[in-house]
CSV table of C-alpha atoms in Angstrom, one decimal:
chain,number,residue,atom,x,y,z
W,1,UNK,CA,0.0,0.0,0.0
W,2,UNK,CA,1.3,3.4,-1.0
W,3,UNK,CA,1.5,6.0,1.9
W,4,UNK,CA,1.1,9.6,0.8
W,5,UNK,CA,2.2,12.7,2.5
W,6,UNK,CA,-0.2,13.9,5.3
W,7,UNK,CA,-0.1,17.5,4.2
W,8,UNK,CA,-3.4,19.0,3.0
W,9,UNK,CA,-3.1,19.3,-0.8
W,10,UNK,CA,-5.0,21.9,-2.8
W,11,UNK,CA,-5.6,22.9,-6.4
W,12,UNK,CA,-6.0,26.5,-7.3
W,13,UNK,CA,-9.0,27.2,-9.5
W,14,UNK,CA,-6.9,29.1,-12.0
W,15,UNK,CA,-5.0,26.0,-12.9
W,16,UNK,CA,-8.0,24.5,-14.8
W,17,UNK,CA,-9.2,27.8,-16.3
W,18,UNK,CA,-11.6,28.1,-18.2
W,19,UNK,CA,-13.2,25.2,-16.3
W,20,UNK,CA,-15.3,26.6,-13.5
W,21,UNK,CA,-15.1,25.6,-9.8
W,22,UNK,CA,-18.0,23.2,-10.1
W,23,UNK,CA,-16.2,21.2,-12.7
W,24,UNK,CA,-13.0,21.3,-10.7
W,25,UNK,CA,-14.7,20.1,-7.5
W,26,UNK,CA,-16.5,17.3,-9.3
W,27,UNK,CA,-13.2,16.1,-10.8
W,28,UNK,CA,-11.1,16.0,-7.6
W,29,UNK,CA,-12.4,12.8,-5.9
W,30,UNK,CA,-10.0,9.9,-6.6
W,31,UNK,CA,-7.2,12.2,-7.8
W,32,UNK,CA,-5.5,12.5,-4.3
W,33,UNK,CA,-6.3,16.2,-3.9
W,34,UNK,CA,-8.2,17.3,-0.8
W,35,UNK,CA,-9.0,21.0,-1.4
W,36,UNK,CA,-9.5,23.8,-3.8
W,37,UNK,CA,-8.4,27.4,-3.7
W,38,UNK,CA,-11.0,29.8,-5.1
W,39,UNK,CA,-10.9,33.3,-6.7
W,40,UNK,CA,-14.1,35.0,-5.7
W,41,UNK,CA,-13.0,38.6,-6.1
W,42,UNK,CA,-10.3,40.9,-7.2
W,43,UNK,CA,-10.0,39.5,-10.8
W,44,UNK,CA,-12.3,40.4,-13.7
W,45,UNK,CA,-12.9,36.9,-14.9
W,46,UNK,CA,-14.6,35.8,-11.6
W,47,UNK,CA,-16.8,38.8,-11.0
W,48,UNK,CA,-19.7,37.6,-13.1
W,49,UNK,CA,-19.6,34.3,-11.3
W,50,UNK,CA,-20.0,35.6,-7.7
W,51,UNK,CA,-21.8,38.9,-8.2
W,52,UNK,CA,-25.5,39.4,-7.4
W,53,UNK,CA,-28.1,36.8,-8.3
W,54,UNK,CA,-25.5,34.7,-10.2
W,55,UNK,CA,-23.4,34.5,-7.1
W,56,UNK,CA,-26.3,33.3,-5.0
W,57,UNK,CA,-27.2,30.6,-7.6
W,58,UNK,CA,-23.6,29.4,-7.9
W,59,UNK,CA,-23.2,29.4,-4.1
W,60,UNK,CA,-26.3,27.2,-3.8
W,61,UNK,CA,-24.8,24.8,-6.3
W,62,UNK,CA,-21.3,24.6,-5.0
W,63,UNK,CA,-21.9,24.1,-1.2
W,64,UNK,CA,-23.8,20.8,-1.7
W,65,UNK,CA,-21.2,19.6,-4.2
W,66,UNK,CA,-18.4,20.3,-1.7
W,67,UNK,CA,-20.3,18.4,1.0
W,68,UNK,CA,-21.0,15.5,-1.4
W,69,UNK,CA,-17.5,15.1,-2.7
W,70,UNK,CA,-15.8,15.8,0.7
W,71,UNK,CA,-13.7,18.5,-1.0
W,72,UNK,CA,-12.7,21.4,1.2
W,73,UNK,CA,-11.8,25.0,0.5
W,74,UNK,CA,-8.3,26.0,1.5
W,75,UNK,CA,-8.6,29.7,0.7
W,76,UNK,CA,-10.5,32.4,-1.0
W,77,UNK,CA,-9.1,35.5,-2.7
W,78,UNK,CA,-8.2,38.0,-3.6
W,79,UNK,CA,-8.4,41.2,-1.6
W,80,UNK,CA,-6.4,44.1,-2.9
W,81,UNK,CA,-4.8,46.2,-0.2
W,82,UNK,CA,-4.6,49.8,-1.3
W,83,UNK,CA,-4.4,53.1,0.6
W,84,UNK,CA,-7.1,52.0,3.0
W,85,UNK,CA,-9.6,49.2,3.7
W,86,UNK,CA,-12.9,50.7,4.9
W,87,UNK,CA,-15.5,48.2,6.1
W,88,UNK,CA,-17.6,46.6,3.4
W,89,UNK,CA,-20.7,45.4,5.3
W,90,UNK,CA,-22.8,45.4,2.2
W,91,UNK,CA,-20.4,42.9,0.6
W,92,UNK,CA,-19.9,44.9,-2.5
W,93,UNK,CA,-16.1,44.4,-2.7
W,94,UNK,CA,-13.8,42.6,-0.3
W,95,UNK,CA,-16.7,42.0,2.1
W,96,UNK,CA,-18.1,39.6,-0.4
W,97,UNK,CA,-14.8,37.7,-0.4
W,98,UNK,CA,-14.9,37.4,3.3
W,99,UNK,CA,-18.6,36.4,3.3
W,100,UNK,CA,-18.1,33.7,0.7
W,101,UNK,CA,-15.0,32.4,2.5
W,102,UNK,CA,-17.0,31.8,5.6
W,103,UNK,CA,-19.9,30.2,3.7
W,104,UNK,CA,-17.4,27.8,2.1
W,105,UNK,CA,-15.6,27.0,5.3
W,106,UNK,CA,-12.3,28.3,4.0
W,107,UNK,CA,-9.4,28.7,6.4
W,108,UNK,CA,-7.6,31.6,4.7
W,109,UNK,CA,-8.2,34.7,2.7
W,110,UNK,CA,-5.4,35.9,0.5
W,111,UNK,CA,-4.4,39.5,-0.1
W,112,UNK,CA,-2.0,41.4,-2.3
W,113,UNK,CA,-0.4,44.8,-1.7
W,114,UNK,CA,-1.1,47.4,-4.4
W,115,UNK,CA,1.7,49.7,-5.7
W,116,UNK,CA,0.1,52.8,-4.2
W,117,UNK,CA,0.3,51.5,-0.6
W,118,UNK,CA,3.3,53.1,1.1
W,119,UNK,CA,5.6,50.7,3.0
W,120,UNK,CA,4.9,52.6,6.2
W,121,UNK,CA,1.1,51.8,5.9
W,122,UNK,CA,1.3,48.2,4.9
W,123,UNK,CA,1.1,46.6,8.4
W,124,UNK,CA,-1.8,48.9,9.4
W,125,UNK,CA,-3.9,48.2,6.3
W,126,UNK,CA,-3.2,44.4,6.6
W,127,UNK,CA,-4.2,44.7,10.2
W,128,UNK,CA,-7.5,46.2,9.1
W,129,UNK,CA,-8.1,43.1,6.9
W,130,UNK,CA,-7.2,40.8,9.8
W,131,UNK,CA,-9.7,42.6,12.1
W,132,UNK,CA,-12.5,42.5,9.5
W,133,UNK,CA,-11.8,38.8,8.7
W,134,UNK,CA,-11.9,37.7,12.3
W,135,UNK,CA,-15.7,37.5,12.6
W,136,UNK,CA,-15.7,35.2,9.6
W,137,UNK,CA,-13.0,33.0,11.1
W,138,UNK,CA,-10.6,33.6,8.3
W,139,UNK,CA,-6.9,34.1,8.6
W,140,UNK,CA,-5.5,36.7,6.2
W,141,UNK,CA,-2.4,35.7,4.2
W,142,UNK,CA,-0.1,38.0,2.2
W,143,UNK,CA,0.6,36.5,-1.2
W,144,UNK,CA,2.8,35.6,-2.9
W,145,UNK,CA,6.1,35.7,-1.0
W,146,UNK,CA,9.0,34.1,-2.9
W,147,UNK,CA,11.1,31.7,-0.8
W,148,UNK,CA,14.3,32.6,-2.7
W,149,UNK,CA,14.0,36.3,-1.7
W,150,UNK,CA,15.0,36.6,2.0
W,151,UNK,CA,14.5,40.4,1.9
W,152,UNK,CA,10.9,40.0,0.7
W,153,UNK,CA,10.3,37.3,3.3
W,154,UNK,CA,11.5,39.6,6.1
W,155,UNK,CA,9.4,42.5,4.7
W,156,UNK,CA,6.3,40.3,4.6
W,157,UNK,CA,6.8,39.0,8.2
W,158,UNK,CA,7.0,42.6,9.4
W,159,UNK,CA,3.7,43.3,7.7
W,160,UNK,CA,1.7,40.3,9.0
W,161,UNK,CA,3.1,39.6,12.4
W,162,UNK,CA,1.5,42.5,14.4
W,163,UNK,CA,-2.0,41.4,13.4
W,164,UNK,CA,-1.4,37.6,13.6
W,165,UNK,CA,-1.7,37.0,9.9
W,166,UNK,CA,0.6,34.9,7.7
W,167,UNK,CA,2.0,34.5,4.2
W,168,UNK,CA,1.7,32.3,1.2
W,169,UNK,CA,5.2,31.0,0.5
W,170,UNK,CA,6.0,30.6,-3.2
W,171,UNK,CA,8.6,27.9,-3.6
W,172,UNK,CA,10.4,28.2,-7.0
W,173,UNK,CA,10.9,24.5,-7.9
W,174,UNK,CA,14.0,25.1,-10.1
W,175,UNK,CA,16.0,27.5,-7.9
W,176,UNK,CA,15.4,26.3,-4.3
W,177,UNK,CA,17.1,23.5,-2.5
W,178,UNK,CA,15.6,21.3,0.3
W,179,UNK,CA,17.9,23.0,2.8
W,180,UNK,CA,16.9,26.5,1.6
W,181,UNK,CA,13.2,25.7,1.9
W,182,UNK,CA,13.7,24.3,5.4
W,183,UNK,CA,15.5,27.4,6.5
W,184,UNK,CA,12.7,29.7,5.3
W,185,UNK,CA,10.0,27.6,6.8
W,186,UNK,CA,11.8,27.6,10.1
W,187,UNK,CA,12.3,31.4,10.0
W,188,UNK,CA,8.6,32.0,9.2
W,189,UNK,CA,7.3,29.8,12.0
W,190,UNK,CA,3.7,30.5,12.8
W,191,UNK,CA,3.6,33.1,10.0
W,192,UNK,CA,3.6,30.4,7.3
W,193,UNK,CA,0.1,29.8,6.0
W,194,UNK,CA,0.7,27.5,3.2
W,195,UNK,CA,3.2,26.7,0.4
W,196,UNK,CA,2.4,27.4,-3.2
W,197,UNK,CA,4.0,25.6,-6.2
W,198,UNK,CA,3.9,26.4,-9.9
W,199,UNK,CA,2.5,23.5,-11.8
W,200,UNK,CA,4.6,24.3,-14.8
W,201,UNK,CA,7.8,24.3,-12.7
W,202,UNK,CA,6.8,21.0,-11.0
W,203,UNK,CA,6.3,19.3,-14.4
W,204,UNK,CA,9.5,20.8,-15.9
W,205,UNK,CA,11.7,19.7,-12.9
W,206,UNK,CA,10.5,16.1,-13.0
W,207,UNK,CA,12.5,13.7,-10.7
W,208,UNK,CA,15.2,16.3,-10.1
W,209,UNK,CA,12.8,18.0,-7.6
W,210,UNK,CA,12.1,14.9,-5.5
W,211,UNK,CA,12.4,15.6,-1.8
W,212,UNK,CA,12.3,19.4,-2.2
W,213,UNK,CA,9.7,19.7,0.5
W,214,UNK,CA,10.8,16.7,2.5
W,215,UNK,CA,11.0,18.4,5.8
W,216,UNK,CA,7.8,20.6,5.4
W,217,UNK,CA,5.8,20.1,8.6
W,218,UNK,CA,2.7,17.9,8.0
W,219,UNK,CA,0.3,20.6,9.2
W,220,UNK,CA,1.4,23.0,6.4
W,221,UNK,CA,-0.8,22.8,3.3
W,222,UNK,CA,0.6,22.7,-0.2
W,223,UNK,CA,-1.3,24.4,-3.1
W,224,UNK,CA,-0.6,23.9,-6.8
W,225,UNK,CA,-1.2,26.8,-9.0
W,226,UNK,CA,1.2,29.7,-9.8
W,227,UNK,CA,0.7,32.9,-11.8
W,228,UNK,CA,2.5,31.2,-14.7
W,229,UNK,CA,0.1,28.2,-14.7
W,230,UNK,CA,-3.3,29.7,-15.5
W,231,UNK,CA,-5.1,27.2,-17.7
W,232,UNK,CA,-2.2,24.7,-17.5
W,233,UNK,CA,-4.8,21.8,-17.1
W,234,UNK,CA,-7.5,22.3,-19.7
W,235,UNK,CA,-8.3,18.8,-20.9
W,236,UNK,CA,-8.5,15.3,-19.4
W,237,UNK,CA,-8.7,17.1,-16.1
W,238,UNK,CA,-9.0,14.1,-13.7
W,239,UNK,CA,-6.1,12.2,-15.3
W,240,UNK,CA,-3.9,15.3,-15.4
W,241,UNK,CA,-4.7,16.1,-11.7
W,242,UNK,CA,-3.8,12.5,-10.7
W,243,UNK,CA,-0.5,12.8,-12.4
W,244,UNK,CA,0.2,16.2,-10.8
W,245,UNK,CA,-0.6,14.7,-7.4
W,246,UNK,CA,2.0,12.1,-7.8
W,247,UNK,CA,4.6,14.7,-8.8
W,248,UNK,CA,3.8,16.9,-5.7
W,249,UNK,CA,3.8,13.9,-3.4
W,250,UNK,CA,7.3,13.1,-4.7
W,251,UNK,CA,8.4,16.6,-3.6
W,252,UNK,CA,7.1,15.9,-0.1
W,253,UNK,CA,8.6,12.4,0.2
W,254,UNK,CA,11.7,12.2,2.5
W,255,UNK,CA,14.7,10.6,0.9
W,256,UNK,CA,14.6,7.8,3.5
W,257,UNK,CA,10.9,7.1,2.6
W,258,UNK,CA,11.9,7.1,-1.1
W,259,UNK,CA,14.7,4.6,-0.5
W,260,UNK,CA,12.5,2.3,1.5
W,261,UNK,CA,9.7,2.5,-1.2
W,262,UNK,CA,12.3,1.6,-3.9
W,263,UNK,CA,13.5,-1.4,-1.9
W,264,UNK,CA,16.5,0.1,-0.2
W,265,UNK,CA,17.6,-0.5,3.4
């Protein structure tokens, strides 16, 4: 019997674009993936899906499907953090992201800093999101933070730590080493929300990337997506996702487990 990594594994919706989230959720059972990451705001292509009456209709379709397939929602996004973040109690903008996140039972809400937000205001505005997300039981994560840029990791920690938020750690598959990933994960500590991988990079690296995440703690989720991988899986979805699960599982397999599986001592 094959033993897979215990980490929660998620597929970002953008990976299967233009397939919608209902198609993605229906395809996941049997592929090894546990969760989905959803865009419900902040990008033009998802606005028609979740706005107004269409949003209520799609919500009513997705929740029973999640329950029936036992697929969970890792995160919802995206909230754009600009010069300020006034409360959105009518759910016209980021309030809708928070509301949908709670309805889906998501753990995280992701946010990105806009270019017009001065560095001196970043922690304060992120803190506003953390305060507004708290009643929805969502933890805000700053995304993405590249693992091979220690300066940006330090900057992100300074932004999220005062309010108890975290980061989405982007791990470049071709340029990071297992030791480098372990060092960044240790440095982040409780500020690490989850790890994100580029599907294109995972496929391109092949067996050379085996064990890259071997020491990632089992409670840290891993999501497959990446800004360079939008629409990467567009046909034969279930079979492609099964193959990608095997590739990601190989990244999480410790060398000792790999040796034992292959018949070594």
